[in-house]
Amino acid sequence: MSNFAINRRQLLQAGGVGGLAAALAAMSQGVAEAAPKQQGAGEPIITDLGPAVVQFSLMSSLLVGDTVYIGSRNLNPVRIIGFHLPTQTVTSRTDLGSGYSIQALAADATGQYLYAGVLRDGIDGKPNIYRWDLSTPGQPAVGVGETGDRDIRALAVAPDGKVYAAGGGQTTNAPSLWEYDPATNATTSWGVPDPGATIAQAIAATASTVYFGTGSTLGGGNGSSPARLFAFDRTTKTSTNILPAEVATGVSVTSLSVLDGQLGVGVKGPGKSVLINLADHTKYTIIAKTGVMFRQLGNQVFFVKEPGVWAYNMTTKKITQILTEDVGAMWGLDVYGNKAITVSSYDVIEIDPPTKTAVKYDLTQAGAPGGPQLCMGLAAGAGDVYVGGTGTIARHQLASGQVSYLRATGEAKDAIVVGGILYTGQYNSRGIYSYDPKTGQLPYQVAALPAGQNRPLDVCWDAVNGLVIAGAQNDTGGGGCFAAYNPVTSQVTTKVNPIDNLQMVRAVATKDGVAYLGGDNIYASGPRSTIVAWDPIANQELWRIDPGQTAGVAALAIHGRYLYGMSRRAAGLFVIDLDTRQLVHTGDLSSVCTDFGALTVSRGIIYGVSDTTVFRIDPITFAVSVVVAGINGGWYSGPHIAVDEDGLLYTTQGTNLVRIDDKGAMQTMRR
């Protein structure tokens, strides 16, 4: 047996992301590869390979005094750490009692209290607003309030200490503006200003006004509203939409910041930002670039527009880039003295605006406490298993048991291994990435997707044409795209909305040089599970069929003449005969799945995984049987299952990577 271990030196050399050295060492000890567990005669052998992804990942930051406070992402428990700028070390930490990520941080005017809002899986009766007394950082943060919305994505503290929250999270309920009053400990709703909104991502507060930004996660469908910015009078609690017409076609207001007499407004969609006069909302200045997290130093307004940090000179009206390096996602921006401070997925970055130079402080080396993380995509082959995390990809080398971490901006939502080379579908708007372990070069983009096609959902290999096939979703406008990347020529072929204007390309599969695209329509009307046969060379449709599912396609796999499809929301299994182009079978999957899932083929059998169960589908009878009940994988964006050249299956059980050998399946099915 091989022991699971993280080689810290290799991790750091590869730009790795992890936690405290002590924490990593502690995790490495005691997670030695478990002895294979065989349930009984003919039952699968399950081997625990240890934590799938271990790191400190983050989703927010805020400078208070000399310390940058950073909120974690996809870690349990969720935590806030304090990075002390003078000593360049992590000097404080507190854990919260609910949620899976912290996207919202705000401090009161005195700098004594730090408030945090969490993202959570459901409305659970636990606090989603926490307060940490920074004068006694050794004491834990306490839960002080729960809003009626599932998520909190932005917080603001007014000068009088009242706290305001924005979020949403349930598409059936438009987001409210929430107020927490520390004097009474009461959390109350100020109402829903826009019944058509699906998300609220931005909030700001002054002595007289609360600014509340709303919009939609997917625009243009189901009657959802565009971006709106409401100014709430704090005395009357009445509101007015003050978003200027020049940006009113945006999808969502994404950022609000109170500056010196102005409100910095970020809007997704129109390619512009706005500075609104706080005293007179009819007066405003348009900045000709999308931005978020506005901060001011003198006559310059800094903002983030990935992949950089920019400065808008209010006197000359010029825009300059002050951080030119692509550091990946950035989760905060502040001014510290005469420097700008931002926090990427890996580093605290100190920027000198006049010289456009930057100094990075690695959070791992500074002592950020890592832990097992919820996982993204998964791929196996050539002796490796790759697991996507936030800003990183874990490479598990099966022969040695060694795990190394590869910096990869964004998230690997799905992946495949072809000839020892890894190809990933990389969110957000990063297209297709490649990694060849023989070169030692970090994963990098080899193919871009069309504008707006920011979320690659499924990746597969077309062996006939030598193409990496990917399907994607447009988070902003709805719909999706098809993409085919040729590693030999480096050419990429794409088609926006190959199914229709509403269906994203949720799943892809290939056979005999033909790609099959599975649609998913989240809106109330229109086809929702269309299968399209696509010629990737001619880049055109060959034929289509609607299997009549009540929900969209979650996954596709092909074995022999049959295309197997798994529908979302436990809508069922469907099987299409590719020779006759007919639907030949539908079946119930409600006993083994609830919503998202994945399919693969191993040793002539179709395997699937849901959030609860690994199951198999008999290729002759189409009967469904359980392989592993209670797998309960720790996935962030839907379960995955991969197969290597030996037919061994890989998925997660909790946050651990597991290998499944179902060698007794054929004998069981024959009986």
XYZ file of C-alpha atoms in Angstrom:
671
model
C 0.000 0.000 0.000
C 1.090 3.562 -0.636
C 0.731 6.260 1.959
C -1.101 9.486 1.131
C 1.346 12.357 1.592
C 1.696 15.953 0.545
C 5.210 16.854 -0.469
C 5.333 20.482 0.696
C 8.465 21.339 -1.266
C 6.928 20.051 -4.468
C 3.656 21.768 -3.618
C 5.327 25.142 -3.269
C 7.508 24.676 -6.334
C 4.369 23.934 -8.346
C 2.672 27.025 -7.002
C 0.628 24.834 -4.687
C -2.191 25.894 -2.467
C -2.655 24.341 0.938
C -2.786 25.149 4.604
C -0.427 25.473 7.509
C 2.507 23.150 7.364
C 1.412 21.665 10.635
C -2.130 21.199 9.419
C -0.975 19.554 6.225
C 1.371 17.278 8.123
C -1.407 16.331 10.493
C -3.684 15.515 7.603
C -1.022 13.485 5.866
C -0.562 11.428 9.020
C -3.483 9.157 9.583
C -4.761 9.254 6.018
C -2.594 6.490 4.746
C -4.344 4.588 2.001
C -6.870 2.361 3.706
C -6.840 -1.356 3.155
C -9.241 -2.211 0.355
C -12.678 -2.790 1.790
C -14.656 -5.601 0.203
C -18.298 -5.719 1.161
C -18.745 -9.416 0.443
C -18.531 -12.001 -2.304
C -19.162 -10.361 -5.666
C -19.421 -6.916 -4.113
C -17.153 -3.965 -4.984
C -13.759 -3.370 -3.415
C -13.485 0.200 -2.134
C -10.104 1.783 -1.378
C -9.825 5.101 0.457
C -7.088 7.258 -1.130
C -7.254 10.079 1.407
C -8.450 13.690 1.092
C -9.134 14.615 -2.522
C -8.141 18.306 -2.275
C -6.513 19.982 0.734
C -5.943 23.726 0.712
C -6.999 27.071 2.121
C -9.423 28.554 -0.388
C -11.082 31.909 0.020
C -13.979 34.027 -1.158
C -13.690 37.432 0.528
C -11.270 39.848 2.182
C -11.380 43.162 4.000
C -8.667 45.411 5.445
C -9.289 46.607 9.007
C -6.414 48.577 10.483
C -3.181 46.697 9.733
C -4.860 43.336 9.162
C -6.494 41.816 6.100
C -9.336 39.534 7.180
C -10.047 36.705 4.752
C -13.148 34.499 4.546
C -12.821 30.860 3.494
C -14.536 28.997 0.684
C -15.742 25.387 0.565
C -14.079 24.442 3.839
C -15.686 22.885 6.901
C -15.839 24.640 9.240
C -15.896 27.950 7.444
C -13.310 30.273 8.899
C -11.946 33.804 8.923
C -8.231 34.428 9.207
C -6.356 37.648 9.895
C -3.253 38.380 7.795
C -1.151 40.989 9.590
C 0.490 43.221 6.985
C 3.464 44.471 9.088
C 4.562 40.923 9.976
C 3.214 39.245 6.816
C 1.813 36.354 8.813
C -1.567 34.925 9.751
C -2.076 36.034 13.345
C -5.722 35.235 14.069
C -8.513 32.833 13.175
C -12.125 32.191 14.052
C -14.493 29.446 12.890
C -18.178 29.960 12.157
C -20.971 27.602 13.067
C -22.801 27.352 9.747
C -22.477 27.742 5.995
C -19.890 26.523 3.500
C -18.365 29.807 2.277
C -17.968 33.427 3.343
C -18.532 35.899 0.523
C -19.458 38.919 2.650
C -17.323 40.832 5.166
C -17.925 44.292 6.618
C -16.601 46.241 9.605
C -18.205 48.903 11.738
C -16.890 52.472 11.778
C -14.806 51.899 14.918
C -13.008 48.888 13.478
C -13.894 46.830 16.548
C -16.503 44.548 15.035
C -16.136 42.463 11.888
C -19.337 41.048 10.438
C -19.446 38.009 8.148
C -22.258 36.584 6.055
C -22.267 32.987 4.858
C -23.501 31.009 1.889
C -25.410 27.910 2.963
C -27.107 24.889 1.425
C -30.533 25.766 2.785
C -32.431 27.837 5.310
C -31.508 25.818 8.374
C -32.434 27.900 11.406
C -28.790 28.695 12.124
C -27.302 32.195 12.020
C -25.985 33.425 8.696
C -24.698 36.720 10.123
C -21.728 36.484 12.507
C -19.839 39.117 14.502
C -16.188 38.915 15.575
C -14.880 41.302 18.223
C -11.450 42.230 16.862
C -10.397 43.671 20.202
C -10.402 40.089 21.536
C -9.519 37.986 18.478
C -8.910 34.938 20.643
C -12.632 34.802 21.338
C -14.717 33.169 18.583
C -17.151 34.989 16.342
C -20.755 34.623 17.438
C -23.890 34.194 15.379
C -26.076 37.262 15.731
C -28.796 36.942 13.111
C -30.472 34.905 10.411
C -32.073 36.424 7.347
C -34.993 34.832 5.559
C -32.849 34.449 2.438
C -30.583 31.433 2.080
C -27.391 33.304 1.182
C -25.634 36.494 2.159
C -23.432 37.809 -0.623
C -22.782 41.338 0.615
C -22.833 43.217 3.926
C -22.579 46.886 4.831
C -22.439 48.648 8.171
C -23.964 52.120 8.448
C -22.205 54.793 10.555
C -24.656 54.139 13.431
C -23.667 50.457 13.551
C -26.712 48.905 11.900
C -25.873 46.102 9.488
C -27.470 45.554 6.072
C -27.406 42.317 4.086
C -28.003 41.306 0.471
C -28.185 37.812 -0.948
C -31.066 35.643 -2.069
C -30.252 32.138 -3.240
C -33.674 30.673 -3.957
C -34.918 31.281 -7.493
C -38.517 31.000 -6.314
C -38.089 33.929 -3.920
C -36.787 37.355 -4.884
C -34.134 38.708 -2.482
C -35.047 41.095 0.322
C -33.074 43.876 1.933
C -32.298 42.814 5.512
C -31.299 44.875 8.533
C -29.591 43.648 11.703
C -29.732 46.042 14.644
C -27.014 45.262 17.237
C -28.834 47.392 19.812
C -31.907 45.131 19.787
C -30.369 42.010 18.220
C -33.293 41.977 15.772
C -33.068 40.995 12.114
C -35.841 42.415 9.956
C -36.760 42.597 6.287
C -37.240 45.892 4.520
C -39.076 44.092 1.750
C -38.486 43.002 -1.829
C -37.905 45.991 -4.107
C -37.872 43.905 -7.311
C -40.032 40.745 -7.476
C -38.317 39.784 -10.739
C -34.798 39.688 -9.309
C -33.110 36.363 -8.578
C -30.005 37.594 -6.769
C -28.678 40.536 -4.756
C -24.893 40.773 -4.796
C -24.132 44.290 -3.642
C -24.973 46.633 -0.788
C -23.663 49.882 0.706
C -24.842 52.202 3.467
C -24.452 55.827 4.510
C -26.021 57.745 7.369
C -29.137 58.447 5.276
C -29.329 55.767 2.588
C -28.959 52.053 1.976
C -28.004 51.099 -1.578
C -29.188 47.669 -2.724
C -28.128 46.127 -6.044
C -30.134 43.347 -7.664
C -30.346 41.402 -10.908
C -30.355 37.875 -12.244
C -27.960 34.971 -12.446
C -29.222 33.996 -15.897
C -30.637 36.829 -17.956
C -33.311 36.893 -20.576
C -35.531 34.054 -19.432
C -38.456 33.240 -17.212
C -39.319 36.904 -16.694
C -36.235 37.684 -14.609
C -35.333 41.335 -14.117
C -32.230 43.120 -15.386
C -29.819 45.017 -13.143
C -31.338 47.533 -10.765
C -29.938 49.758 -8.035
C -32.311 50.810 -5.272
C -31.657 53.710 -2.933
C -33.557 53.090 0.312
C -34.275 56.091 2.531
C -33.280 54.901 6.007
C -36.027 56.939 7.646
C -39.006 56.017 5.462
C -37.632 52.684 4.149
C -38.954 53.568 0.696
C -36.783 52.980 -2.358
C -36.065 54.365 -5.810
C -34.233 52.723 -8.700
C -31.296 55.035 -9.451
C -29.317 52.947 -11.944
C -28.360 55.191 -14.884
C -29.813 54.364 -18.285
C -26.345 53.765 -19.767
C -25.979 50.555 -17.742
C -29.627 49.617 -17.226
C -29.331 46.750 -19.739
C -26.890 44.969 -17.413
C -27.676 41.607 -15.916
C -26.866 42.380 -12.298
C -25.368 45.017 -10.028
C -22.305 43.213 -8.722
C -20.506 45.726 -6.498
C -21.228 48.851 -4.442
C -18.640 50.946 -2.588
C -19.014 54.215 -0.699
C -16.163 56.519 -1.733
C -15.471 60.189 -1.032
C -18.836 61.678 -1.992
C -19.505 59.033 -4.614
C -20.871 55.515 -4.915
C -18.802 53.098 -6.998
C -21.159 50.818 -8.925
C -20.166 47.639 -10.745
C -22.587 46.172 -13.286
C -22.304 42.863 -15.109
C -22.987 43.018 -18.814
C -22.669 46.482 -20.379
C -18.881 46.813 -20.096
C -19.102 49.980 -18.004
C -18.975 51.099 -14.385
C -20.519 54.138 -12.722
C -19.632 56.686 -10.068
C -22.865 58.159 -8.672
C -22.923 61.376 -6.665
C -24.137 60.536 -3.151
C -25.749 63.940 -2.660
C -27.536 63.970 -6.030
C -28.195 60.601 -7.653
C -28.958 62.209 -11.002
C -25.294 63.181 -11.319
C -22.881 60.436 -12.299
C -19.743 59.564 -14.227
C -19.400 56.597 -16.558
C -16.160 54.584 -16.432
C -15.657 52.757 -19.721
C -14.721 49.434 -18.151
C -16.482 46.843 -16.033
C -15.218 46.874 -12.454
C -15.882 45.655 -8.930
C -14.657 46.538 -5.411
C -14.011 50.260 -5.888
C -11.555 52.039 -3.570
C -10.233 55.606 -3.620
C -6.797 57.129 -3.094
C -6.727 60.857 -3.780
C -8.129 61.497 -7.240
C -7.747 57.867 -8.285
C -10.437 55.209 -8.031
C -9.046 51.683 -8.020
C -11.126 48.690 -9.103
C -10.743 45.056 -10.065
C -11.378 43.857 -13.589
C -9.803 40.448 -14.001
C -7.116 39.716 -14.877
C -5.875 42.941 -13.304
C -6.362 45.923 -11.029
C -7.087 49.272 -12.644
C -7.051 52.963 -11.731
C -9.468 55.616 -12.981
C -8.132 59.151 -12.706
C -11.087 61.418 -11.880
C -9.201 64.477 -13.167
C -7.884 63.196 -16.503
C -10.607 60.524 -16.971
C -7.903 58.055 -18.004
C -7.891 54.362 -17.085
C -4.590 52.612 -16.417
C -3.773 49.086 -15.327
C -1.750 49.042 -12.102
C -1.602 45.234 -11.693
C -0.815 43.673 -15.044
C -0.056 40.114 -13.958
C -2.867 37.568 -14.184
C -3.155 36.483 -10.550
C -6.486 34.718 -10.997
C -9.638 35.558 -9.108
C -9.417 38.468 -6.672
C -11.614 38.616 -3.592
C -10.927 42.018 -2.110
C -9.396 45.419 -2.758
C -8.343 48.047 -0.216
C -6.007 51.016 0.225
C -3.199 50.721 2.775
C -1.158 53.905 3.048
C -0.218 54.745 -0.521
C -0.546 51.161 -1.735
C -3.422 49.113 -3.058
C -3.978 45.732 -1.411
C -5.775 42.867 -3.133
C -6.167 39.210 -2.246
C -6.048 36.508 -4.904
C -6.829 32.825 -4.515
C -3.254 32.354 -3.272
C -1.654 35.600 -2.116
C -2.043 38.926 -0.416
C -0.755 41.357 -3.037
C 0.626 44.818 -2.308
C 0.530 47.104 -5.354
C 2.467 50.316 -5.838
C 0.275 52.336 -8.255
C 2.911 54.783 -9.614
C 5.401 52.057 -10.549
C 2.775 49.366 -11.318
C 4.813 46.861 -9.363
C 3.530 44.307 -6.893
C 4.787 42.204 -3.996
C 2.994 38.929 -3.242
C 2.767 37.236 0.158
C 1.937 33.548 -0.171
C -0.898 32.642 2.183
C 0.324 29.072 2.592
C 3.733 30.229 3.760
C 2.068 32.856 5.962
C 0.185 30.140 7.847
C -3.283 30.025 6.305
C -5.068 26.970 7.776
C -6.110 24.595 5.023
C -8.429 21.633 5.094
C -10.239 19.130 2.876
C -12.230 21.050 0.298
C -15.380 20.367 -1.679
C -14.351 19.156 -5.127
C -15.035 20.152 -8.738
C -14.028 18.022 -11.735
C -12.345 14.615 -11.766
C -10.224 12.676 -14.266
C -8.139 9.492 -14.180
C -5.488 8.027 -16.465
C -1.789 7.299 -16.979
C -1.374 6.458 -13.301
C -2.797 9.748 -12.073
C -6.094 10.975 -10.687
C -6.755 14.702 -10.922
C -9.285 16.479 -8.723
C -10.311 20.075 -9.313
C -10.513 22.531 -6.430
C -10.865 26.292 -6.234
C -7.792 27.759 -7.922
C -5.952 24.450 -7.812
C -5.872 20.924 -9.209
C -4.734 18.055 -7.000
C -2.640 15.440 -8.786
C -2.765 12.048 -7.074
C 0.070 9.826 -8.300
C -1.267 6.370 -7.595
C 2.008 4.446 -7.695
C 3.680 6.560 -5.013
C 0.628 7.870 -3.193
C 2.058 11.372 -3.529
C -0.247 14.361 -3.961
C 0.939 17.602 -5.515
C -0.995 20.793 -6.128
C -1.074 22.707 -9.398
C -2.136 26.310 -9.486
C -4.902 26.676 -12.038
C -6.862 29.909 -12.135
C -10.571 29.347 -11.614
C -12.121 25.912 -11.233
C -11.744 22.712 -13.261
C -15.426 21.847 -13.635
C -14.709 18.700 -15.639
C -11.634 16.994 -17.063
C -10.224 14.087 -19.079
C -6.789 12.491 -19.458
C -5.669 11.709 -23.020
C -2.270 10.166 -23.616
C -1.147 11.238 -20.171
C -2.152 14.872 -20.765
C -4.897 16.499 -18.722
C -7.545 18.679 -20.357
C -9.988 20.629 -18.219
C -13.060 22.780 -18.720
C -12.069 25.819 -16.671
C -14.530 28.193 -14.995
C -14.809 31.245 -14.965
C -14.444 32.140 -18.667
C -11.089 30.330 -18.875
C -12.051 27.868 -21.599
C -10.014 24.666 -21.952
C -6.795 24.189 -19.977
C -4.044 21.640 -20.515
C -1.401 20.100 -18.268
C 1.386 17.749 -19.319
C 3.201 16.308 -16.283
C 6.268 15.625 -18.432
C 6.935 19.330 -18.931
C 6.417 20.560 -15.388
C 4.586 23.598 -16.751
C 1.499 24.597 -14.761
C -1.936 24.163 -16.360
C -2.594 26.851 -18.953
C -5.273 27.876 -21.403
C -5.138 26.202 -24.807
C -8.566 27.208 -26.111
C -10.902 30.084 -25.333
C -14.673 29.809 -25.548
C -16.944 32.468 -27.045
C -17.723 35.556 -24.963
C -20.150 34.806 -22.151
C -19.665 31.039 -22.316
C -18.059 31.056 -18.916
C -18.984 27.703 -17.373
C -17.678 24.550 -19.121
C -19.828 21.723 -17.786
C -18.631 18.519 -19.457
C -15.536 17.379 -21.358
C -14.918 14.195 -23.364
C -12.489 12.835 -25.990
C -13.354 12.208 -29.641
C -10.800 9.528 -30.557
C -11.860 9.393 -34.210
C -11.238 13.069 -34.926
C -8.648 13.646 -32.196
C -10.702 16.366 -30.495
C -11.378 17.501 -26.961
C -15.139 18.079 -26.907
C -16.681 20.455 -24.373
C -20.124 21.772 -23.561
C -20.708 25.022 -21.700
C -23.220 27.325 -20.056
C -23.644 31.081 -20.363
C -24.303 32.293 -16.821
C -25.220 35.777 -17.955
C -27.477 35.383 -20.969
C -28.613 31.770 -20.793
C -28.027 29.086 -23.383
C -24.654 27.490 -23.985
C -22.104 26.405 -26.541
C -20.310 23.481 -28.165
C -16.517 23.495 -28.496
C -14.020 21.151 -30.157
C -10.296 21.662 -29.535
C -7.641 19.949 -31.655
C -4.434 19.475 -29.598
C -2.376 18.848 -32.751
C -3.342 22.000 -34.636
C -4.304 24.097 -31.560
C -7.474 25.072 -33.404
C -10.819 25.361 -31.643
C -14.231 25.182 -33.302
C -17.236 26.557 -31.455
C -20.958 27.023 -31.910
C -23.082 29.184 -29.628
C -26.513 27.783 -28.760
C -26.271 24.629 -30.887
C -29.430 23.249 -29.244
C -31.557 26.396 -28.859
C -31.425 29.786 -27.161
C -32.443 28.451 -23.743
C -30.700 25.103 -23.371
C -27.143 25.043 -22.111
C -24.939 22.131 -23.219
C -24.978 20.253 -19.927
C -23.473 16.958 -21.162
C -21.387 15.663 -24.067
C -20.455 12.194 -25.360
C -18.916 10.879 -28.604
C -19.033 7.801 -30.838
C -17.671 7.203 -34.355
C -16.680 10.834 -34.758
C -20.105 12.234 -33.840
C -20.652 14.358 -30.730
C -23.883 14.093 -28.774
C -25.025 17.148 -26.855
C -27.417 16.991 -23.920
C -29.483 20.091 -23.178
C -30.711 21.523 -19.901
C -33.360 24.239 -19.851
C -33.895 25.774 -16.416
C -36.764 27.991 -17.528
C -40.472 27.265 -17.194
C -41.222 26.727 -20.877
C -39.606 25.177 -23.929
C -37.821 21.847 -24.581
C -35.569 20.902 -21.661
C -33.768 17.651 -22.458
C -33.024 17.749 -26.174
C -30.296 15.473 -27.550
C -28.484 16.781 -30.633
C -26.129 14.720 -32.793
C -23.380 17.089 -33.935
C -20.705 16.833 -36.629
C -17.647 18.385 -34.948
C -15.743 18.765 -38.227
C -18.500 20.394 -40.270
C -19.704 22.101 -37.058
C -23.335 21.431 -37.804
C -26.292 19.464 -36.550
C -26.955 15.995 -37.940
C -30.201 15.162 -36.151
C -31.984 15.606 -32.833
C -34.403 13.824 -30.566
C -36.394 14.896 -27.531
C -36.608 12.075 -24.977
C -39.450 13.921 -23.265
C -37.886 14.283 -19.843
C -39.429 16.589 -17.254
C -35.996 18.003 -16.403
C -32.772 18.673 -18.276
C -29.972 16.230 -19.030
C -27.481 15.733 -16.212
C -25.100 13.283 -17.930
C -24.519 11.164 -21.044
C -22.528 7.999 -21.800
C -22.285 5.689 -24.811
C -21.809 1.931 -24.914
C -22.323 -0.098 -28.066
C -25.220 1.258 -30.068
C -26.867 2.945 -27.103
C -26.685 6.465 -25.733
C -27.532 6.521 -22.032
C -28.874 9.686 -20.462
C -29.477 10.650 -16.863
C -31.912 13.476 -16.269
C -31.758 16.064 -13.527
C -34.011 16.120 -10.468
C -34.332 12.324 -10.495
C -36.453 12.621 -13.652
C -35.092 9.300 -14.847
C -32.932 7.237 -17.156
C -33.394 7.269 -20.927
C -31.708 5.155 -23.603
C -31.498 6.048 -27.298
C -30.594 3.592 -30.060
C -28.109 5.527 -32.164
C -28.572 3.257 -35.160
C -32.338 3.745 -35.371
C -32.348 7.176 -33.694
C -35.196 6.048 -31.479
C -35.872 6.268 -27.766
C -35.913 2.626 -26.644
C -36.083 2.835 -22.864
C -36.981 5.084 -19.969
C -36.562 4.139 -16.341
C -36.829 5.376 -12.777
C -33.680 6.630 -11.043
C -35.331 8.204 -8.012
C -34.005 5.491 -5.698
C -30.379 6.381 -6.514
C -30.323 10.115 -7.279
C -31.889 13.457 -6.469
C -30.570 15.884 -9.102
C -27.122 16.207 -10.673
C -25.043 13.170 -11.558
C -22.415 11.732 -13.892
C -22.095 8.642 -16.097
C -19.152 6.636 -17.406
C -18.452 3.217 -18.924
C -16.162 0.563 -17.455
C -15.714 -3.060 -18.485
C -18.820 -2.937 -20.629
C -21.060 -1.620 -17.872
C -22.509 1.871 -17.473
C -21.817 3.437 -14.106
C -23.344 6.497 -12.554
C -22.878 8.599 -9.464
C -25.280 10.949 -7.724
C -24.865 12.958 -4.569
C -25.789 9.850 -2.579
C -25.060 6.693 -4.569
C -22.782 4.942 -7.041
C -24.919 2.747 -9.294
C -24.655 0.595 -12.415
C -26.877 0.121 -15.448
C -27.107 -3.316 -17.031
C -26.209 -2.931 -20.750
C -28.670 -5.673 -21.718
C -31.728 -5.160 -19.515
C -31.078 -1.490 -18.551
C -31.808 -2.474 -14.966
C -30.325 -0.205 -12.308
C -28.533 -1.600 -9.257
C -26.602 -0.051 -6.376
C -22.803 -0.323 -6.269
C -22.128 1.881 -3.218
C -24.938 3.306 -1.135
C -24.260 6.382 0.971
C -21.267 7.543 -1.087
C -22.291 11.132 -0.202
C -19.439 12.740 -2.111
C -18.186 16.190 -1.148
C -18.884 17.955 -4.435
C -19.378 21.661 -4.941
C -20.822 21.681 -8.455
C -22.274 18.225 -8.989
C -20.870 14.700 -8.572
C -18.277 13.166 -10.882
C -17.033 9.676 -11.592
C -13.963 8.708 -13.638
C -12.518 5.456 -14.945
C -8.893 4.560 -15.669
C -7.376 2.217 -18.248
C -7.871 -0.784 -15.939
C -11.570 -0.146 -15.491
C -11.199 1.097 -11.923
C -13.646 3.781 -10.873
C -12.840 6.958 -8.939
C -15.152 9.327 -7.096
C -15.355 10.908 -3.661
C -16.827 9.660 -0.409
C -17.225 12.725 1.719
C -14.138 14.792 0.873
C -11.932 11.708 0.374
C -10.980 10.260 -2.988
C -11.971 6.604 -3.319
C -11.209 3.862 -5.843
C -13.896 1.292 -6.623
C -13.183 -2.081 -8.199
C -16.485 -3.596 -9.288
C -14.929 -6.721 -10.771
C -17.731 -8.940 -9.518
C -20.407 -6.983 -11.368
C -20.558 -9.159 -14.501
C -20.903 -12.355 -12.504
C -23.623 -10.746 -10.414
C -25.522 -9.586 -13.485
C -25.237 -12.977 -15.164
C -26.728 -14.603 -12.104
